[in-house]
Coordinates of C-alpha atoms in Angstrom, one line a residue:
M11 CA -52.0 10.8 -5.7
K12 CA -51.5 12.1 -2.1
T13 CA -54.0 11.7 0.8
F14 CA -53.8 13.4 4.2
F15 CA -55.5 12.2 7.3
R16 CA -55.2 12.2 11.1
I17 CA -53.2 9.5 12.9
P18 CA -56.3 7.5 14.2
A19 CA -57.4 7.0 10.6
L20 CA -53.9 6.0 9.5
I21 CA -54.1 2.5 11.1
A22 CA -57.3 1.8 9.1
V23 CA -55.7 2.9 5.9
I24 CA -52.6 0.7 6.4
M25 CA -54.7 -2.3 7.2
A26 CA -56.4 -1.8 3.9
L27 CA -53.1 -2.0 2.0
T28 CA -52.3 -5.0 -0.2
P29 CA -51.9 -8.0 2.1
V30 CA -48.5 -8.7 0.5
F31 CA -47.0 -5.8 2.4
L32 CA -48.1 -7.1 5.7
T33 CA -48.3 -10.9 5.6
T34 CA -46.0 -12.3 3.0
S35 CA -42.7 -10.6 3.6
C36 CA -40.2 -12.6 5.6
D37 CA -38.0 -9.6 6.1
D38 CA -37.2 -10.5 9.7
D39 CA -34.9 -7.5 10.1
T40 CA -37.3 -4.7 9.2
A41 CA -39.2 -2.8 11.7
T42 CA -42.9 -3.6 12.0
I43 CA -45.4 -1.1 10.6
G44 CA -47.0 -0.6 13.9
S45 CA -43.9 0.4 15.7
A46 CA -42.9 2.7 12.8
I47 CA -46.0 4.9 13.2
M48 CA -46.1 7.8 15.6
P49 CA -48.7 7.6 18.3
S50 CA -51.8 9.7 17.9
R51 CA -51.6 13.2 19.2
D52 CA -53.1 16.6 18.4
G53 CA -51.4 18.5 15.7
V54 CA -49.9 15.5 13.8
S55 CA -51.2 14.5 10.4
S56 CA -50.1 11.8 8.0
S57 CA -50.3 11.0 4.4
I58 CA -49.7 8.2 1.9
S59 CA -48.0 8.6 -1.5
T60 CA -46.9 6.2 -4.2
Y61 CA -43.8 6.5 -6.3
K62 CA -42.4 4.6 -9.3
I63 CA -39.1 2.8 -9.1
T64 CA -36.9 2.1 -12.2
S65 CA -34.8 -1.0 -12.4
K66 CA -32.4 -2.9 -14.7
T67 CA -30.5 -6.2 -14.8
V68 CA -26.8 -6.1 -14.1
L69 CA -24.2 -8.8 -14.8
S70 CA -22.1 -9.9 -11.8
D71 CA -18.6 -10.8 -12.9
S72 CA -18.1 -12.7 -9.6
V73 CA -19.3 -13.2 -6.1
L74 CA -17.4 -14.0 -2.9
A75 CA -17.6 -17.8 -2.6
N76 CA -17.2 -18.2 1.2
T77 CA -19.5 -21.2 1.4
S78 CA -19.1 -24.9 1.8
D79 CA -21.7 -25.5 -0.9
S80 CA -19.9 -26.9 -4.0
Y81 CA -21.2 -27.6 -7.4
L82 CA -19.9 -29.5 -10.5
G83 CA -21.3 -29.7 -13.9
C84 CA -22.8 -27.7 -16.8
V85 CA -26.4 -26.8 -17.5
I86 CA -28.4 -24.5 -19.7
D87 CA -31.5 -22.8 -18.3
P88 CA -34.4 -23.9 -20.5
E89 CA -36.2 -20.6 -19.9
T90 CA -33.4 -18.0 -20.6
R91 CA -30.8 -20.2 -22.4
A92 CA -28.2 -18.9 -20.0
K93 CA -25.3 -21.5 -19.6
T94 CA -23.7 -22.1 -16.3
T95 CA -20.5 -24.2 -15.8
S96 CA -19.4 -25.0 -12.3
N97 CA -16.0 -26.4 -11.5
L98 CA -14.6 -27.2 -8.0
L99 CA -11.4 -26.7 -6.1
A100 CA -10.9 -28.6 -2.9
Q101 CA -8.3 -29.2 -0.2
F102 CA -8.2 -32.3 2.0
N103 CA -8.5 -32.4 5.8
V104 CA -6.2 -34.6 7.9
L105 CA -7.4 -35.6 11.3
S106 CA -5.0 -34.8 14.1
N107 CA -2.1 -37.3 14.2
S108 CA -3.4 -39.4 11.4
S109 CA -1.1 -42.5 10.9
F110 CA -0.4 -45.5 8.8
P111 CA 0.7 -48.9 10.2
N112 CA 4.3 -49.5 11.2
Y113 CA 6.5 -49.7 8.2
D114 CA 7.7 -53.2 8.8
R115 CA 4.1 -54.5 8.7
L116 CA 3.5 -53.4 5.1
F117 CA 3.8 -55.6 2.0
F118 CA 6.4 -54.7 -0.6
N119 CA 7.1 -55.3 -4.2
E120 CA 10.3 -57.0 -5.4
D121 CA 11.9 -53.6 -5.9
G122 CA 11.2 -52.8 -2.3
S123 CA 8.3 -50.3 -3.0
I124 CA 5.2 -50.3 -0.9
I125 CA 2.3 -52.4 -2.4
V126 CA -0.8 -50.2 -2.8
D127 CA -4.0 -51.8 -4.0
S128 CA -5.7 -48.7 -5.3
C129 CA -6.2 -45.0 -4.9
A130 CA -9.2 -42.9 -5.8
I131 CA -11.1 -39.7 -5.2
R132 CA -14.8 -40.0 -4.4
I133 CA -17.0 -37.0 -5.0
Y134 CA -20.1 -37.4 -2.8
Y135 CA -23.3 -35.5 -3.7
T136 CA -26.7 -35.2 -2.1
S137 CA -28.7 -33.9 -5.0
Y138 CA -28.4 -32.7 -8.6
Y139 CA -30.1 -30.5 -11.1
G140 CA -31.0 -31.6 -14.7
D141 CA -31.1 -34.9 -16.5
S142 CA -29.6 -37.6 -14.3
L143 CA -28.8 -39.7 -17.4
N144 CA -26.8 -37.1 -19.2
T145 CA -23.2 -38.3 -19.6
M146 CA -20.7 -35.8 -18.0
K147 CA -17.0 -35.8 -17.8
V148 CA -14.7 -34.5 -15.0
K149 CA -11.0 -34.1 -15.0
V150 CA -9.0 -33.8 -11.7
Q151 CA -5.7 -32.0 -11.5
E152 CA -3.5 -32.0 -8.4
L153 CA -2.6 -28.5 -7.3
D154 CA 1.0 -27.4 -6.7
T155 CA 2.5 -27.2 -3.2
A156 CA 4.5 -24.1 -4.4
K157 CA 1.2 -22.3 -5.1
V158 CA -1.0 -23.1 -2.1
I159 CA -4.0 -20.9 -1.7
S160 CA -3.8 -18.8 1.5
E161 CA -6.7 -19.3 3.9
D162 CA -6.7 -15.5 4.4
D163 CA -7.5 -14.8 0.7
K164 CA -10.9 -13.5 -0.3
I165 CA -11.7 -15.9 -3.0
Y166 CA -14.3 -15.1 -5.7
S167 CA -16.2 -17.3 -8.0
N168 CA -14.2 -16.2 -11.1
L169 CA -11.0 -17.6 -9.6
D170 CA -8.4 -18.7 -12.2
A171 CA -7.6 -22.2 -11.1
S172 CA -4.5 -22.3 -13.4
E173 CA -2.8 -20.0 -10.9
Y174 CA -2.7 -22.9 -8.4
F175 CA -1.4 -25.8 -10.5
T176 CA 1.4 -26.4 -13.0
E177 CA 0.7 -28.2 -16.3
G178 CA 2.6 -31.5 -16.4
I179 CA 3.1 -31.6 -12.7
G180 CA 1.0 -33.5 -10.2
E181 CA -1.5 -36.3 -10.5
T182 CA -4.3 -36.1 -13.2
A183 CA -7.2 -38.3 -14.1
S184 CA -10.5 -38.1 -16.0
V185 CA -13.7 -40.1 -15.8
S186 CA -17.2 -40.0 -17.3
Y187 CA -20.3 -40.3 -15.1
T188 CA -24.0 -39.8 -14.8
A189 CA -25.8 -38.3 -11.8
H190 CA -27.9 -41.5 -11.7
D191 CA -25.8 -44.6 -10.7
L192 CA -26.2 -46.9 -13.7
S193 CA -24.1 -49.6 -12.1
R194 CA -26.9 -50.6 -9.8
E195 CA -30.5 -51.6 -10.4
D196 CA -33.0 -49.0 -9.3
E197 CA -34.7 -51.4 -6.9
N198 CA -31.3 -52.0 -5.2
I199 CA -30.9 -48.3 -4.4
D200 CA -32.4 -46.9 -1.2
Y201 CA -31.8 -43.2 -1.6
S202 CA -32.5 -42.6 2.1
T203 CA -29.4 -44.5 3.0
Y204 CA -27.5 -44.7 -0.3
S205 CA -24.5 -42.3 -0.7
R206 CA -24.2 -41.2 -4.3
S207 CA -20.7 -40.6 -5.4
I208 CA -18.5 -40.2 -8.5
I209 CA -15.3 -42.4 -8.3
V210 CA -12.2 -41.0 -10.0
P211 CA -9.5 -43.7 -10.0
L212 CA -5.9 -42.4 -9.5
S213 CA -2.7 -44.3 -10.1
V214 CA -1.3 -46.7 -7.5
D215 CA 1.9 -44.8 -7.9
Y216 CA 0.2 -41.7 -6.5
G217 CA -1.2 -43.7 -3.6
R218 CA 2.3 -45.1 -2.9
W219 CA 3.8 -41.6 -3.0
L220 CA 1.2 -40.4 -0.4
M221 CA 2.2 -43.3 1.9
E222 CA 5.9 -42.7 1.3
R223 CA 5.6 -39.1 2.4
Y224 CA 4.2 -40.3 5.7
Y225 CA 7.1 -42.6 6.3
E226 CA 9.6 -39.9 5.2
N227 CA 8.2 -37.5 7.8
A228 CA 5.1 -38.3 9.9
D229 CA 4.8 -34.6 10.8
Y230 CA 3.5 -34.1 7.3
Y231 CA 0.3 -35.8 8.4
R232 CA 0.1 -34.1 11.8
N233 CA -2.5 -31.6 10.7
S234 CA -4.2 -30.2 7.6
Y235 CA -1.8 -27.3 7.3
M236 CA 1.3 -29.6 7.2
F237 CA -0.4 -32.0 4.8
I238 CA -1.5 -29.2 2.4
H239 CA 1.9 -27.5 2.3
H240 CA 4.1 -30.7 2.1
V241 CA 2.0 -33.5 0.6
C242 CA -1.1 -32.6 -1.3
P243 CA -2.4 -29.0 -1.6
G244 CA -5.7 -30.2 -3.1
F245 CA -7.3 -31.0 -6.5
Y246 CA -9.0 -29.0 -9.2
F247 CA -12.2 -30.7 -10.5
E248 CA -13.0 -29.4 -14.0
N249 CA -16.1 -30.2 -16.0
T250 CA -14.6 -31.1 -19.4
G251 CA -17.6 -32.6 -21.2
G252 CA -21.3 -32.9 -21.2
V253 CA -24.2 -30.5 -20.7
G254 CA -27.4 -30.9 -18.7
S255 CA -26.4 -32.0 -15.2
M256 CA -25.1 -30.3 -12.1
I257 CA -24.4 -32.1 -8.9
D258 CA -24.4 -30.6 -5.4
A259 CA -21.1 -31.9 -4.0
S260 CA -21.3 -32.4 -0.3
S261 CA -17.7 -33.6 0.1
A262 CA -14.8 -35.2 -1.7
V263 CA -12.5 -37.8 -0.2
L264 CA -9.1 -39.1 -1.2
D265 CA -8.8 -42.8 -0.4
V266 CA -5.6 -45.0 -0.3
Y267 CA -6.1 -48.8 -0.1
F268 CA -3.3 -51.1 1.0
R269 CA -2.6 -54.2 3.1
Y270 CA -0.6 -54.8 6.2
K271 CA 0.3 -57.6 8.6
A272 CA -1.2 -58.0 12.0
Y273 CA -1.3 -60.7 14.7
T274 CA -4.2 -62.6 16.1
D275 CA -4.5 -63.3 19.9
E276 CA -2.9 -66.6 19.2
G277 CA 0.1 -64.9 17.6
T278 CA -0.7 -66.0 14.0
D279 CA 0.0 -63.6 11.2
T280 CA -3.1 -62.2 9.4
I281 CA -3.5 -59.8 6.5
I282 CA -5.6 -56.7 7.1
N283 CA -7.1 -54.6 4.3
G284 CA -6.2 -51.0 5.3
M285 CA -7.5 -47.6 4.1
Q286 CA -6.5 -44.0 4.8
R287 CA -9.2 -41.5 4.0
L288 CA -8.7 -37.7 3.6
A289 CA -11.8 -35.6 3.3
A290 CA -12.6 -32.2 1.8
T291 CA -14.6 -30.7 4.6
E292 CA -15.6 -27.3 6.0
E293 CA -12.3 -27.2 7.9
V294 CA -10.4 -26.7 4.7
L295 CA -11.1 -24.8 1.5
Q296 CA -13.9 -25.8 -0.9
Q297 CA -14.3 -23.4 -3.8
T298 CA -16.8 -23.4 -6.6
I299 CA -15.6 -21.6 -9.8
I300 CA -18.3 -20.3 -12.0
D301 CA -18.4 -19.6 -15.7
Q302 CA -21.5 -17.9 -17.2
E303 CA -22.7 -17.4 -20.7
I304 CA -25.5 -14.9 -20.5
P305 CA -27.6 -14.0 -23.6
E306 CA -27.3 -10.3 -24.4
S307 CA -31.1 -10.0 -24.5
M308 CA -31.2 -10.6 -20.8
L309 CA -29.2 -7.4 -20.2
D310 CA -31.2 -5.1 -22.5
E311 CA -31.9 -2.0 -20.4
D312 CA -35.1 -1.4 -22.4
N313 CA -36.7 -4.6 -21.1
D314 CA -39.8 -4.0 -19.0
F315 CA -38.5 -6.8 -16.7
T316 CA -35.3 -7.7 -14.9
Y317 CA -33.6 -10.9 -13.8
I318 CA -32.0 -12.3 -10.7
K319 CA -29.9 -15.4 -11.3
S320 CA -27.5 -17.6 -9.3
P321 CA -24.8 -18.6 -9.0
A322 CA -22.7 -15.5 -9.7
G323 CA -25.0 -14.4 -12.5
L324 CA -27.4 -11.6 -12.5
F325 CA -28.5 -9.0 -10.0
T326 CA -31.4 -6.5 -10.2
E327 CA -30.5 -2.8 -9.6
L328 CA -33.2 -0.5 -8.2
T329 CA -33.0 3.3 -8.4
L330 CA -34.8 4.5 -5.3
P331 CA -36.8 7.8 -6.0
V332 CA -35.5 9.6 -3.0
D333 CA -35.6 12.9 -4.7
S334 CA -39.4 12.6 -5.2
V335 CA -40.0 11.1 -1.8
V336 CA -38.5 14.2 0.0
A337 CA -39.5 16.8 -2.5
G338 CA -41.7 19.8 -1.8
D339 CA -43.8 19.7 1.3
H340 CA -42.4 16.3 2.2
Y341 CA -38.9 17.6 2.8
N342 CA -39.6 18.1 6.5
D343 CA -42.0 15.1 6.9
T344 CA -41.1 12.0 8.9
I345 CA -41.0 8.8 6.7
N346 CA -42.8 6.3 8.8
V347 CA -43.1 3.4 6.4
A348 CA -41.9 2.6 2.9
S349 CA -42.9 -0.7 1.4
I350 CA -42.0 -2.3 -2.0
T351 CA -43.4 -5.4 -3.6
I352 CA -41.9 -6.8 -6.8
S353 CA -43.9 -9.4 -8.6
R354 CA -42.5 -12.4 -10.5
Y355 CA -43.3 -13.2 -14.1
N356 CA -44.2 -16.8 -14.7
N357 CA -42.0 -18.9 -17.0
S358 CA -43.0 -18.7 -20.6
T359 CA -42.1 -22.3 -21.2
Q360 CA -43.1 -25.4 -19.2
N361 CA -40.1 -27.6 -18.7
A362 CA -39.2 -30.2 -16.1
Y363 CA -35.8 -28.5 -15.6
N364 CA -37.0 -24.9 -15.1
L365 CA -35.1 -23.2 -12.3
D366 CA -36.8 -22.2 -9.1
P367 CA -36.7 -18.5 -7.9
P368 CA -34.2 -17.9 -5.1
S369 CA -35.7 -18.4 -1.7
Y370 CA -34.1 -15.3 -0.3
I371 CA -32.9 -12.0 -1.8
L372 CA -30.8 -9.3 -0.2
M373 CA -31.4 -5.6 -0.8
V374 CA -28.1 -3.8 -0.2
R375 CA -26.6 -0.5 -1.3
K376 CA -24.8 -0.9 -4.6
D377 CA -21.5 0.5 -3.4
K378 CA -21.6 -1.8 -0.4
A379 CA -22.6 -5.0 -2.1
Y380 CA -19.2 -6.7 -2.1
Q381 CA -18.1 -5.3 1.3
F382 CA -21.3 -6.8 2.9
F383 CA -20.1 -10.4 2.2
E384 CA -16.4 -9.8 2.8
D385 CA -17.2 -8.4 6.2
N386 CA -19.6 -11.3 6.9
E387 CA -22.4 -8.9 7.8
L388 CA -26.0 -9.5 8.6
S389 CA -28.9 -7.4 7.3
N390 CA -29.4 -4.5 9.6
S391 CA -32.6 -2.7 8.5
Y392 CA -30.5 0.3 7.9
D393 CA -28.8 -0.1 4.6
S394 CA -29.5 -3.8 4.0
Y395 CA -32.6 -6.0 4.1
I396 CA -33.5 -9.6 3.5
T397 CA -36.8 -11.0 2.3
S398 CA -38.1 -14.3 1.1
Y399 CA -40.0 -15.4 -1.9
S400 CA -43.8 -15.7 -1.4
S401 CA -45.2 -18.5 -3.6
T402 CA -48.7 -17.4 -2.5
Y403 CA -48.3 -14.0 -4.2
S404 CA -45.4 -14.8 -6.6
A405 CA -43.5 -11.8 -5.3
Y406 CA -40.8 -10.5 -3.1
S407 CA -41.8 -7.8 -0.5
F408 CA -39.8 -5.4 1.6
S409 CA -42.2 -4.3 4.3
D410 CA -40.3 -1.2 5.4
I411 CA -37.2 0.5 4.1
S412 CA -38.0 3.8 5.6
R413 CA -34.7 4.0 7.6
L414 CA -32.7 3.5 4.3
L415 CA -34.6 6.4 2.7
T416 CA -33.9 8.6 5.7
V417 CA -30.2 7.7 5.6
L418 CA -30.0 8.5 1.9
K419 CA -31.8 11.9 2.4
N420 CA -29.5 12.9 5.3
E421 CA -26.3 11.6 3.5
R422 CA -27.1 13.7 0.4
D423 CA -27.9 16.8 2.5
E424 CA -24.7 16.5 4.4
G425 CA -22.6 15.8 1.3
A426 CA -24.2 18.6 -0.7
G427 CA -23.8 21.1 2.1
V428 CA -27.6 21.7 2.5
V429 CA -28.5 23.7 5.6
A430 CA -31.7 24.2 7.5
G431 CA -34.0 26.8 6.0
E432 CA -32.8 26.6 2.4
D433 CA -35.5 26.7 -0.3
E434 CA -36.0 23.8 -2.7
E435 CA -34.4 25.6 -5.6
S436 CA -31.2 26.1 -3.7
R437 CA -31.2 22.5 -2.5
K438 CA -31.6 21.2 -6.0
A439 CA -28.7 23.2 -7.3
K440 CA -26.4 21.7 -4.6
Y441 CA -27.8 18.2 -5.1
A442 CA -27.0 18.3 -8.8
V443 CA -23.3 18.9 -8.1
W444 CA -23.1 16.2 -5.4
E445 CA -25.1 13.6 -7.3
A446 CA -22.8 14.0 -10.4
E447 CA -19.9 12.9 -8.1
N448 CA -21.9 10.2 -6.4
P449 CA -23.9 8.5 -9.1
N450 CA -24.7 5.3 -7.0
W451 CA -26.0 7.2 -4.0
N452 CA -29.6 6.0 -4.4
K453 CA -29.0 2.6 -6.0
V454 CA -29.4 -0.8 -4.4
Y455 CA -28.8 -4.3 -5.6
L456 CA -31.2 -7.3 -5.2
I457 CA -28.9 -10.3 -4.8
P458 CA -29.8 -14.0 -4.4
V459 CA -28.5 -15.2 -1.1
D460 CA -28.5 -18.2 1.2
A461 CA -29.8 -17.1 4.6
D462 CA -29.1 -19.3 7.7
Y463 CA -31.7 -19.0 10.4
S464 CA -32.0 -20.4 13.9
T465 CA -35.5 -20.8 15.3
G466 CA -36.1 -20.4 19.0
T467 CA -39.2 -21.0 21.0
T468 CA -40.7 -17.6 20.0
T469 CA -38.1 -15.9 17.8
T470 CA -36.2 -16.6 14.6
Y471 CA -32.6 -15.4 14.5
L472 CA -30.6 -14.7 11.4
L473 CA -27.2 -16.3 11.8
G474 CA -25.5 -15.8 8.4
V475 CA -25.9 -14.5 4.9
K476 CA -23.8 -15.8 2.0
N477 CA -24.0 -15.6 -1.8
L478 CA -26.3 -18.3 -3.2
M479 CA -24.1 -20.7 -5.2
G480 CA -26.9 -23.1 -6.2
M481 CA -29.0 -22.8 -9.4
S482 CA -31.9 -20.3 -9.3
S483 CA -33.5 -17.8 -11.7
V484 CA -36.4 -15.4 -11.5
K485 CA -37.8 -12.8 -13.9
L486 CA -39.3 -9.8 -12.2
Q487 CA -41.4 -6.8 -13.1
G488 CA -39.3 -3.7 -13.6
G489 CA -37.4 -1.8 -16.3
P490 CA -37.0 1.9 -17.1
S491 CA -40.8 2.6 -17.2
G492 CA -41.1 2.4 -13.4
N493 CA -43.7 -0.3 -13.1
I494 CA -42.5 -1.1 -9.6
S495 CA -44.3 0.9 -6.9
M496 CA -43.2 2.1 -3.5
T497 CA -45.8 3.2 -1.0
V498 CA -44.6 5.7 1.6
V499 CA -46.4 6.7 4.7
Y500 CA -45.5 10.2 6.2
S501 CA -46.3 12.0 9.4
R502 CA -46.1 15.8 9.9
F503 CA -46.5 18.2 12.8
A504 CA -49.0 20.9 12.2
N505 CA -46.4 23.7 12.3
N506 CA -44.2 22.0 9.6

């Protein structure tokens, strides 16, 4: 249905639109409706039309994992039965000019080797998903200095970790654990100050080797680059057993414990318990590797719904009805506002471990989806938009994608060779040829993302957008029947 009215009446009509369009969208990068509407003047009329959008679920084989968020474990979504396994690859950071005590102050075995008391990796985590009492198992495998990952590589979540270690070479160890620390009584754990960690004991021989490399050449510990290339290039942390728990690993540290001699003020010998700590931090690589098992039913294109799932799981693809939006009399109209709201379906099962919907989703052109993250872009209200989930309306809303629709119209006209004054029949013939060569021209992805904002005194700034690597899932209205609506507001000069 199409309605025409004069500009002064336009404001009243827009104010009567569903509140979701105006109040629940957190699309901070879109233009406001008020600024998008032309000022009232004689000879200008406007109209509102509604169009149907088709959608489908698409499987993402991988996403760029340029984030410090790291996850370890294996879980099954109780709603969809999708299985997600997260493994972790991490390098260790060396503080500038790290050092051990003077060699002559150490303690030695009878064979002259350095005495090392213990060596271990600790995986610290701030939170977890799933049952904290499920028994999980992790294996750690030292990487190979001959296969160091380049810091310039664009690393995706489907990375084959075996490319960076050699079987039978390097330190390995395994340990079973639970996300809840069963070694302490609950009343003795203050989670506001208690640091949860998984301890993976390594051999004292490995700890001794780490120390010997320092005394062989102290430059190996001069900075992280030297350490990674000459001592330890990192470890691969692989979930090798258990289902039902996923930890959010904030950091991993490699600790070497030893003893050395020191002197008191009185000149008496004393024994000091020493420790050297190396940490996996943002200064070096932390990489989550994702393996997904997605039920085929979730990808059925006949479904009247779609999914968005993270990490590295499912996107929703929208086909924007640009052809209808600019058809007929609307070809020369100005698109002032184009708004979309996509509702969420509630979970069909009630379970304590149901996944939450992603807090933010990115709308980006399909052919630009991977470039967006590789170029570290921000949403620009031109061919990419961010919005947040509204728990009030159980929906995601994009308040205005009018610029994108105009871009798509102009791109198709230019590519197809359409010139001013052509009739619609001639345009359609040219469009058919061009669209056959550019099948994705009007398609966009909805991708779960982690959006980093900085809040000033009066303005909120978007600082960064990265693929969401945490657990999330949402079922949205959609499908081939076009049960998603887009409302478009036009304006037209009287002589058009």
